[in-house]
Amino acid sequence: MNQGRLTQAGGIALLLLLPSLPTCGAPAGRMTYAEAKARIPDKPLPVFWIGDDKDLPQRFEHLKRGQMTIVAVTPGGRPIHLIAYGEKEAVAHTANFNSAIGAQEPAAYMDKATRKRPVILFIGPVHGHEVEGLTGLVNLIHIMESDEDLLGRKQEKLRQLGEQCRLLIVPAGNPDGTARFEPRMLHGMESDDLRFWGQGTWKDDTFCDWPACKRQHPMVGGNVGFLGCYFNNAGVNPMHDEFFAPMGPEAPAFLKIAREEGPDLVVSLHSHESKPALLRPAYLPAEVQQDIQSLARECYALMGKRGLPHDEPFKVSLEGGKHPESFNLTSALYHVSGAGSFTFECPHGIRTACQVTPTQILDIQLTLYEAMLQHEINKKK
Ligand SMILES: [Zn+2]
């Protein structure tokens, strides 16, 4: 989940509803680890679902077409993988991005217009329990390798679009957090399960909750109970790292990829309880926000055609108000690379919120990717 949702009327309504939801066996506002474990449904995961980091190294070792590199190692000793498809095109590069903007010559950073193929960067869940994005990206990798998703469905169109781009895929943005996520999927579970595994608890078993969990960062010390999957093993939430003096290895690794590759488009994949939503990217110029707004319209039209739920496009706006948006990872990715950068929120399929099937969650992810690729390919025409 990300801060921008609070600005949406639906999100506010949902948040107001949450305290009255049934808590099934745990007192409202608190849950012990034993209670949380006991609430995990005893049912097999869908075959296409990826809810764990454990098998990822093995999965990425033998790719036929993709190139795998390890871009960072987490405090828990887990590798962060980058999988690339499509050659990197050499372009003139004489300045870093903000200096090039200062020179009023963005091309001095990277002459992106001379590239034949768009470059698109996907950052998988930096909140470890938001594994809908991990599932989507591992399926995308499988499609680029084999033409099929992990359900065995042909996905020729997506693969053909992918072949016209350079794709940079970081499937798991916070593998420490994902390793801690024992349910492996939140589909069919309750809001309180999301709270426990997502933001974690204080020592007295009360929920850290959202957005109050951001009040303490890094999330370390004697008052921490269960460390939520928002955080790596050192208590750092990569969405809110200190980008000018980093606390964790994840966010700097993503920013380095962006700096060196100069992507045209970047998404940070998240999940929440509501409908699929492309959030307004904060601290980005109006023209870049407008471009992401156009992408949102295209993406929602495609989702509508496929019978998938979706939000309404956001409004382009200036920063300000009593509670201005934070300058988060999505903002930082633009400011080092000039990429159209945004956060995507996918429904978890929480029982009392936006109802989707696991297959629809996969389709929501793949539809987003298709819209992103088509959006950037159209600009090259
Ligand atoms: Zn999130």
CSV table of C-alpha atoms and ligand atoms in Angstrom, one decimal:
chain,number,residue,atom,x,y,z
A,1,MET,CA,0.0,0.0,0.0
A,2,ASN,CA,1.1,3.5,-0.7
A,3,GLN,CA,0.3,6.9,0.7
A,4,GLY,CA,-1.4,8.2,-2.5
A,5,ARG,CA,-4.5,6.1,-1.9
A,6,LEU,CA,-5.6,8.3,1.0
A,7,THR,CA,-6.4,11.0,-1.5
A,8,GLN,CA,-9.0,8.8,-3.3
A,9,ALA,CA,-12.5,9.1,-1.9
A,10,GLY,CA,-13.0,5.3,-2.1
A,11,GLY,CA,-9.9,4.7,-0.1
A,12,ILE,CA,-11.0,7.0,2.6
A,13,ALA,CA,-14.4,5.3,2.8
A,14,LEU,CA,-12.7,1.9,3.0
A,15,LEU,CA,-10.4,3.0,5.8
A,16,LEU,CA,-13.3,4.3,7.8
A,17,LEU,CA,-15.0,1.0,7.4
A,18,LEU,CA,-12.1,-1.1,8.5
A,19,PRO,CA,-12.3,-0.8,12.3
A,20,SER,CA,-15.8,-2.4,12.3
A,21,LEU,CA,-14.8,-5.4,10.3
A,22,PRO,CA,-15.0,-8.8,12.0
A,23,THR,CA,-11.6,-10.0,13.3
A,24,CYS,CA,-12.3,-13.8,13.5
A,25,GLY,CA,-10.7,-15.0,16.7
A,26,ALA,CA,-8.5,-12.0,17.6
A,27,PRO,CA,-9.6,-8.9,19.6
A,28,ALA,CA,-9.9,-5.8,17.4
A,29,GLY,CA,-6.7,-3.9,16.8
A,30,ARG,CA,-4.3,-6.6,17.9
A,31,MET,CA,-3.1,-10.1,16.9
A,32,THR,CA,-0.4,-12.4,18.2
A,33,TYR,CA,1.9,-14.3,15.9
A,34,ALA,CA,0.3,-17.6,17.0
A,35,GLU,CA,-3.2,-16.2,16.1
A,36,ALA,CA,-2.0,-14.9,12.8
A,37,LYS,CA,-0.4,-18.3,11.9
A,38,ALA,CA,-3.6,-20.1,12.9
A,39,ARG,CA,-5.7,-17.9,10.5
A,40,ILE,CA,-3.7,-19.0,7.4
A,41,PRO,CA,-6.0,-21.1,5.2
A,42,ASP,CA,-5.0,-24.7,4.7
A,43,LYS,CA,-5.3,-24.8,1.0
A,44,PRO,CA,-2.9,-25.2,-1.9
A,45,LEU,CA,-1.7,-22.1,-3.8
A,46,PRO,CA,-2.7,-21.8,-7.5
A,47,VAL,CA,0.0,-23.2,-9.8
A,48,PHE,CA,0.8,-19.8,-11.3
A,49,TRP,CA,1.1,-18.1,-8.0
A,50,ILE,CA,4.5,-17.0,-6.6
A,51,GLY,CA,4.3,-16.0,-3.0
A,52,ASP,CA,7.8,-16.9,-1.8
A,53,ASP,CA,11.4,-15.8,-2.6
A,54,LYS,CA,12.9,-19.2,-1.9
A,55,ASP,CA,12.8,-20.7,-5.4
A,56,LEU,CA,13.7,-17.5,-7.3
A,57,PRO,CA,17.5,-18.1,-7.6
A,58,GLN,CA,16.9,-21.5,-9.1
A,59,ARG,CA,14.2,-20.2,-11.4
A,60,PHE,CA,16.4,-17.4,-12.8
A,61,GLU,CA,19.6,-19.5,-13.1
A,62,HIS,CA,18.7,-21.2,-16.4
A,63,LEU,CA,17.0,-18.6,-18.4
A,64,LYS,CA,17.3,-19.1,-22.2
A,65,ARG,CA,16.7,-15.5,-23.4
A,66,GLY,CA,16.8,-13.3,-20.4
A,67,GLN,CA,20.0,-12.0,-18.8
A,68,MET,CA,20.1,-12.3,-15.0
A,69,THR,CA,22.3,-10.2,-12.7
A,70,ILE,CA,22.3,-9.8,-9.0
A,71,VAL,CA,22.1,-6.1,-8.2
A,72,ALA,CA,22.1,-6.2,-4.4
A,73,VAL,CA,22.1,-8.5,-1.4
A,74,THR,CA,19.6,-7.8,1.4
A,75,PRO,CA,20.4,-7.6,5.1
A,76,GLY,CA,19.0,-11.1,5.3
A,77,GLY,CA,21.5,-12.3,2.8
A,78,ARG,CA,19.0,-12.7,-0.1
A,79,PRO,CA,19.9,-11.7,-3.7
A,80,ILE,CA,17.9,-9.1,-5.6
A,81,HIS,CA,17.7,-10.2,-9.2
A,82,LEU,CA,17.5,-8.1,-12.4
A,83,ILE,CA,16.3,-9.9,-15.5
A,84,ALA,CA,16.9,-8.1,-18.8
A,85,TYR,CA,15.4,-8.7,-22.3
A,86,GLY,CA,16.6,-6.9,-25.4
A,87,GLU,CA,19.9,-5.3,-26.1
A,88,LYS,CA,21.0,-2.1,-24.4
A,89,GLU,CA,21.4,0.6,-27.1
A,90,ALA,CA,24.3,3.0,-26.8
A,91,VAL,CA,23.4,6.6,-26.5
A,92,ALA,CA,25.2,9.9,-25.9
A,93,HIS,CA,25.6,10.6,-22.1
A,94,THR,CA,27.4,13.7,-20.9
A,95,ALA,CA,25.7,14.6,-17.7
A,96,ASN,CA,23.6,13.2,-14.8
A,97,PHE,CA,19.9,13.8,-15.1
A,98,ASN,CA,19.4,16.8,-12.9
A,99,SER,CA,22.4,18.6,-14.4
A,100,ALA,CA,21.1,17.9,-17.9
A,101,ILE,CA,17.7,19.4,-16.8
A,102,GLY,CA,19.7,22.4,-15.4
A,103,ALA,CA,21.3,22.8,-18.8
A,104,GLN,CA,17.8,22.8,-20.4
A,105,GLU,CA,19.1,19.8,-22.4
A,106,PRO,CA,17.5,16.5,-21.1
A,107,ALA,CA,19.3,14.7,-24.0
A,108,ALA,CA,22.6,15.5,-22.3
A,109,TYR,CA,21.7,12.9,-19.7
A,110,MET,CA,20.6,10.4,-22.3
A,111,ASP,CA,19.4,11.0,-25.8
A,112,LYS,CA,16.4,8.7,-25.4
A,113,ALA,CA,14.8,9.7,-28.7
A,114,THR,CA,17.6,8.1,-30.7
A,115,ARG,CA,16.9,4.7,-29.2
A,116,LYS,CA,14.9,2.4,-31.4
A,117,ARG,CA,13.2,0.6,-28.6
A,118,PRO,CA,11.6,1.8,-25.4
A,119,VAL,CA,13.2,0.9,-22.1
A,120,ILE,CA,10.8,-0.2,-19.4
A,121,LEU,CA,11.7,-0.9,-15.8
A,122,PHE,CA,9.5,-3.0,-13.5
A,123,ILE,CA,10.2,-2.9,-9.7
A,124,GLY,CA,8.5,-5.9,-8.0
A,125,PRO,CA,7.0,-5.6,-4.5
A,126,VAL,CA,9.2,-3.5,-2.1
A,127,HIS,CA,6.5,-4.4,0.4
A,128,GLY,CA,7.2,-8.1,0.7
A,129,HIS,CA,3.6,-9.3,1.2
A,130,GLU,CA,2.4,-7.6,-1.9
A,131,VAL,CA,3.2,-10.7,-3.9
A,132,GLU,CA,0.6,-10.0,-6.7
A,133,GLY,CA,3.4,-8.0,-8.5
A,134,LEU,CA,5.9,-10.8,-7.9
A,135,THR,CA,3.4,-13.3,-9.4
A,136,GLY,CA,2.9,-11.0,-12.3
A,137,LEU,CA,6.6,-10.4,-13.1
A,138,VAL,CA,7.6,-14.1,-12.8
A,139,ASN,CA,4.7,-14.9,-15.2
A,140,LEU,CA,6.0,-12.1,-17.5
A,141,ILE,CA,9.5,-13.7,-17.4
A,142,HIS,CA,8.0,-17.0,-18.3
A,143,ILE,CA,6.1,-15.5,-21.2
A,144,MET,CA,9.3,-13.9,-22.5
A,145,GLU,CA,11.0,-17.3,-22.2
A,146,SER,CA,8.2,-19.5,-23.6
A,147,ASP,CA,5.2,-17.6,-25.0
A,148,GLU,CA,3.0,-19.0,-22.2
A,149,ASP,CA,2.1,-17.8,-18.7
A,150,LEU,CA,2.4,-20.2,-15.8
A,151,LEU,CA,-1.2,-21.3,-16.3
A,152,GLY,CA,-0.2,-22.6,-19.8
A,153,ARG,CA,-2.1,-19.9,-21.6
A,154,LYS,CA,-0.6,-18.5,-24.8
A,155,GLN,CA,0.4,-14.9,-24.4
A,156,GLU,CA,1.8,-14.1,-27.9
A,157,LYS,CA,0.7,-10.5,-28.0
A,158,LEU,CA,2.4,-9.6,-24.7
A,159,ARG,CA,5.6,-11.4,-25.8
A,160,GLN,CA,5.6,-9.7,-29.2
A,161,LEU,CA,5.2,-6.3,-27.5
A,162,GLY,CA,8.0,-7.3,-25.1
A,163,GLU,CA,10.3,-8.1,-28.0
A,164,GLN,CA,10.0,-4.5,-29.3
A,165,CYS,CA,11.3,-3.2,-26.0
A,166,ARG,CA,14.2,-3.5,-23.6
A,167,LEU,CA,12.6,-4.9,-20.4
A,168,LEU,CA,14.3,-4.6,-17.1
A,169,ILE,CA,12.5,-6.7,-14.5
A,170,VAL,CA,13.3,-6.8,-10.7
A,171,PRO,CA,10.8,-9.5,-9.7
A,172,ALA,CA,11.2,-9.2,-5.9
A,173,GLY,CA,11.9,-5.7,-4.6
A,174,ASN,CA,12.2,-6.8,-0.9
A,175,PRO,CA,12.9,-10.5,-0.6
A,176,ASP,CA,13.5,-10.3,3.1
A,177,GLY,CA,9.9,-9.1,3.6
A,178,THR,CA,8.6,-11.7,1.2
A,179,ALA,CA,10.4,-14.5,3.1
A,180,ARG,CA,8.6,-13.3,6.3
A,181,PHE,CA,5.2,-13.5,4.5
A,182,GLU,CA,3.9,-16.9,5.6
A,183,PRO,CA,0.4,-16.9,4.1
A,184,ARG,CA,2.0,-16.6,0.6
A,185,MET,CA,-1.3,-15.0,-0.6
A,186,LEU,CA,-3.9,-12.8,1.1
A,187,HIS,CA,-6.7,-13.7,-1.3
A,188,GLY,CA,-9.8,-14.6,0.7
A,189,MET,CA,-8.3,-13.4,4.0
A,190,GLU,CA,-9.4,-10.4,6.1
A,191,SER,CA,-8.2,-6.8,6.5
A,192,ASP,CA,-6.6,-7.7,9.8
A,193,ASP,CA,-4.5,-10.4,8.2
A,194,LEU,CA,-3.2,-7.8,5.8
A,195,ARG,CA,-2.5,-5.5,8.8
A,196,PHE,CA,-0.6,-8.1,10.7
A,197,TRP,CA,1.6,-9.4,7.8
A,198,GLY,CA,1.9,-6.0,6.1
A,199,GLN,CA,2.8,-3.4,8.7
A,200,GLY,CA,3.3,-5.8,11.7
A,201,THR,CA,2.7,-5.2,15.4
A,202,TRP,CA,4.2,-3.5,18.4
A,203,LYS,CA,5.5,-5.4,21.4
A,204,ASP,CA,2.0,-5.5,23.0
A,205,ASP,CA,0.6,-7.2,19.8
A,206,THR,CA,-1.4,-4.1,18.7
A,207,PHE,CA,-1.2,-3.4,15.0
A,208,CYS,CA,1.4,-0.9,13.8
A,209,ASP,CA,-1.2,-0.1,11.0
A,210,TRP,CA,-1.0,2.2,8.1
A,211,PRO,CA,0.1,4.9,7.8
A,212,ALA,CA,1.2,5.0,11.5
A,213,CYS,CA,3.8,2.3,10.8
A,214,LYS,CA,5.8,5.0,9.0
A,215,ARG,CA,6.3,7.0,12.2
A,216,GLN,CA,9.3,4.8,13.2
A,217,HIS,CA,11.9,4.2,10.6
A,218,PRO,CA,13.9,2.0,10.5
A,219,MET,CA,11.5,-0.2,12.3
A,220,VAL,CA,13.9,-1.5,15.0
A,221,GLY,CA,14.0,-1.4,18.8
A,222,GLY,CA,12.4,-2.9,21.9
A,223,ASN,CA,8.9,-1.7,21.0
A,224,VAL,CA,8.7,-3.8,17.8
A,225,GLY,CA,6.6,-7.0,17.9
A,226,PHE,CA,6.2,-8.9,14.7
A,227,LEU,CA,8.2,-7.1,12.0
A,228,GLY,CA,5.8,-6.5,9.1
A,229,CYS,CA,6.7,-7.5,5.5
A,230,TYR,CA,6.9,-3.8,4.6
A,231,PHE,CA,10.4,-4.0,6.0
A,232,ASN,CA,13.7,-5.7,5.2
A,233,ASN,CA,15.5,-7.6,8.0
A,234,ALA,CA,17.1,-4.3,9.1
A,235,GLY,CA,13.6,-2.6,9.5
A,236,VAL,CA,13.9,-0.5,6.3
A,237,ASN,CA,10.9,0.2,4.1
A,238,PRO,CA,12.5,0.6,0.7
A,239,MET,CA,9.6,2.9,-0.5
A,240,HIS,CA,10.8,5.4,2.1
A,241,ASP,CA,14.5,4.9,2.3
A,242,GLU,CA,16.6,8.0,2.9
A,243,PHE,CA,17.5,8.3,-0.8
A,244,PHE,CA,20.3,10.9,-0.3
A,245,ALA,CA,21.9,8.8,2.5
A,246,PRO,CA,20.6,5.3,2.1
A,247,MET,CA,19.7,3.0,5.0
A,248,GLY,CA,19.1,-0.2,3.0
A,249,PRO,CA,20.6,-1.8,-0.1
A,250,GLU,CA,17.3,-2.2,-2.1
A,251,ALA,CA,16.3,1.4,-3.1
A,252,PRO,CA,19.9,2.4,-4.1
A,253,ALA,CA,20.1,-0.7,-6.3
A,254,PHE,CA,16.9,0.3,-8.1
A,255,LEU,CA,18.0,3.9,-8.5
A,256,LYS,CA,21.4,2.7,-9.9
A,257,ILE,CA,19.5,0.7,-12.6
A,258,ALA,CA,17.4,3.7,-13.4
A,259,ARG,CA,20.4,6.1,-13.6
A,260,GLU,CA,22.4,3.8,-15.8
A,261,GLU,CA,19.6,2.6,-18.1
A,262,GLY,CA,17.6,5.8,-18.4
A,263,PRO,CA,14.2,4.0,-18.7
A,264,ASP,CA,11.3,5.7,-20.5
A,265,LEU,CA,8.8,4.2,-18.0
A,266,VAL,CA,9.1,2.7,-14.5
A,267,VAL,CA,6.5,1.1,-12.3
A,268,SER,CA,6.7,0.2,-8.6
A,269,LEU,CA,4.3,-2.6,-8.1
A,270,HIS,CA,2.2,-2.6,-4.9
A,271,SER,CA,-1.1,-4.1,-3.6
A,272,HIS,CA,-4.0,-2.8,-1.5
A,273,GLU,CA,-7.6,-3.7,-0.7
A,274,SER,CA,-9.3,-1.6,-3.4
A,275,LYS,CA,-9.6,-1.7,-7.2
A,276,PRO,CA,-6.5,-1.7,-9.5
A,277,ALA,CA,-5.1,1.9,-9.5
A,278,LEU,CA,-2.3,3.8,-11.2
A,279,LEU,CA,-1.5,6.5,-8.6
A,280,ARG,CA,-0.6,10.1,-9.3
A,281,PRO,CA,3.2,10.3,-9.2
A,282,ALA,CA,4.1,13.0,-6.7
A,283,TYR,CA,6.8,15.6,-7.3
A,284,LEU,CA,6.9,15.0,-11.0
A,285,PRO,CA,6.4,17.8,-13.7
A,286,ALA,CA,2.8,18.2,-14.9
A,287,GLU,CA,3.6,16.9,-18.4
A,288,VAL,CA,5.0,13.7,-17.0
A,289,GLN,CA,1.9,13.3,-14.7
A,290,GLN,CA,-0.3,13.9,-17.8
A,291,ASP,CA,1.5,11.1,-19.7
A,292,ILE,CA,1.0,8.7,-16.8
A,293,GLN,CA,-2.7,9.8,-16.6
A,294,SER,CA,-3.0,8.9,-20.4
A,295,LEU,CA,-1.5,5.5,-19.6
A,296,ALA,CA,-4.0,5.1,-16.8
A,297,ARG,CA,-6.9,5.7,-19.2
A,298,GLU,CA,-5.5,3.2,-21.7
A,299,CYS,CA,-4.9,0.6,-19.1
A,300,TYR,CA,-8.3,1.0,-17.5
A,301,ALA,CA,-10.0,0.8,-20.9
A,302,LEU,CA,-8.2,-2.5,-21.5
A,303,MET,CA,-9.1,-3.8,-18.0
A,304,GLY,CA,-12.7,-2.8,-18.6
A,305,LYS,CA,-12.8,-4.7,-21.9
A,306,ARG,CA,-11.5,-7.8,-20.1
A,307,GLY,CA,-14.1,-7.6,-17.3
A,308,LEU,CA,-11.5,-6.5,-14.7
A,309,PRO,CA,-12.3,-3.9,-12.1
A,310,HIS,CA,-10.4,-0.6,-12.1
A,311,ASP,CA,-10.2,2.8,-10.5
A,312,GLU,CA,-10.8,6.2,-12.3
A,313,PRO,CA,-7.8,8.1,-13.7
A,314,PHE,CA,-6.2,10.4,-11.1
A,315,LYS,CA,-6.1,14.2,-11.5
A,316,VAL,CA,-2.9,16.0,-12.3
A,317,SER,CA,-2.0,18.3,-9.4
A,318,LEU,CA,0.6,20.3,-7.6
A,319,GLU,CA,2.0,19.2,-4.3
A,320,GLY,CA,0.7,20.9,-1.1
A,321,GLY,CA,-2.1,20.8,1.4
A,322,LYS,CA,-2.1,19.9,5.1
A,323,HIS,CA,-0.6,16.5,4.4
A,324,PRO,CA,1.5,16.7,1.2
A,325,GLU,CA,2.6,13.5,-0.4
A,326,SER,CA,6.0,12.1,0.5
A,327,PHE,CA,9.0,12.1,-1.9
A,328,ASN,CA,9.1,8.4,-2.1
A,329,LEU,CA,10.9,5.7,-4.3
A,330,THR,CA,8.6,6.5,-7.2
A,331,SER,CA,9.5,10.2,-7.1
A,332,ALA,CA,13.2,9.4,-6.7
A,333,LEU,CA,13.2,7.1,-9.8
A,334,TYR,CA,12.0,10.0,-11.9
A,335,HIS,CA,14.6,12.4,-10.5
A,336,VAL,CA,17.6,10.2,-11.4
A,337,SER,CA,16.4,9.1,-14.8
A,338,GLY,CA,13.6,11.3,-16.2
A,339,ALA,CA,11.4,8.2,-16.6
A,340,GLY,CA,7.7,8.4,-16.4
A,341,SER,CA,7.4,6.8,-13.0
A,342,PHE,CA,4.4,5.6,-11.1
A,343,THR,CA,3.0,3.3,-8.4
A,344,PHE,CA,0.5,0.6,-9.3
A,345,GLU,CA,-1.8,-0.8,-6.7
A,346,CYS,CA,-3.4,-4.3,-7.3
A,347,PRO,CA,-6.2,-5.8,-5.2
A,348,HIS,CA,-5.1,-8.6,-2.9
A,349,GLY,CA,-8.6,-10.1,-3.1
A,350,ILE,CA,-9.3,-9.4,0.6
A,351,ARG,CA,-12.7,-11.0,1.4
A,352,THR,CA,-14.5,-7.9,2.5
A,353,ALA,CA,-13.0,-5.5,-0.2
A,354,CYS,CA,-12.5,-5.6,-4.0
A,355,GLN,CA,-13.4,-9.1,-5.0
A,356,VAL,CA,-11.2,-10.7,-7.6
A,357,THR,CA,-10.2,-14.3,-8.3
A,358,PRO,CA,-6.5,-15.2,-8.3
A,359,THR,CA,-6.6,-15.6,-12.1
A,360,GLN,CA,-8.0,-12.1,-12.3
A,361,ILE,CA,-5.1,-10.8,-10.2
A,362,LEU,CA,-2.7,-12.3,-12.8
A,363,ASP,CA,-4.7,-10.8,-15.6
A,364,ILE,CA,-4.7,-7.4,-13.9
A,365,GLN,CA,-0.9,-7.6,-13.8
A,366,LEU,CA,-0.5,-8.8,-17.4
A,367,THR,CA,-3.0,-6.2,-18.6
A,368,LEU,CA,-1.0,-3.4,-16.9
A,369,TYR,CA,2.2,-4.6,-18.5
A,370,GLU,CA,0.6,-4.8,-21.9
A,371,ALA,CA,-0.8,-1.2,-21.6
A,372,MET,CA,2.7,0.0,-20.5
A,373,LEU,CA,4.5,-1.6,-23.4
A,374,GLN,CA,1.9,-0.5,-26.0
A,375,HIS,CA,2.0,3.1,-24.6
A,376,GLU,CA,5.8,3.4,-25.0
A,377,ILE,CA,5.9,1.6,-28.4
A,378,ASN,CA,3.2,4.0,-29.7
A,379,LYS,CA,5.5,6.9,-28.9
A,380,LYS,CA,8.3,5.5,-31.0
A,381,LYS,CA,6.0,5.3,-34.1
B,1,ZN,ZN,2.9,-1.2,-0.9
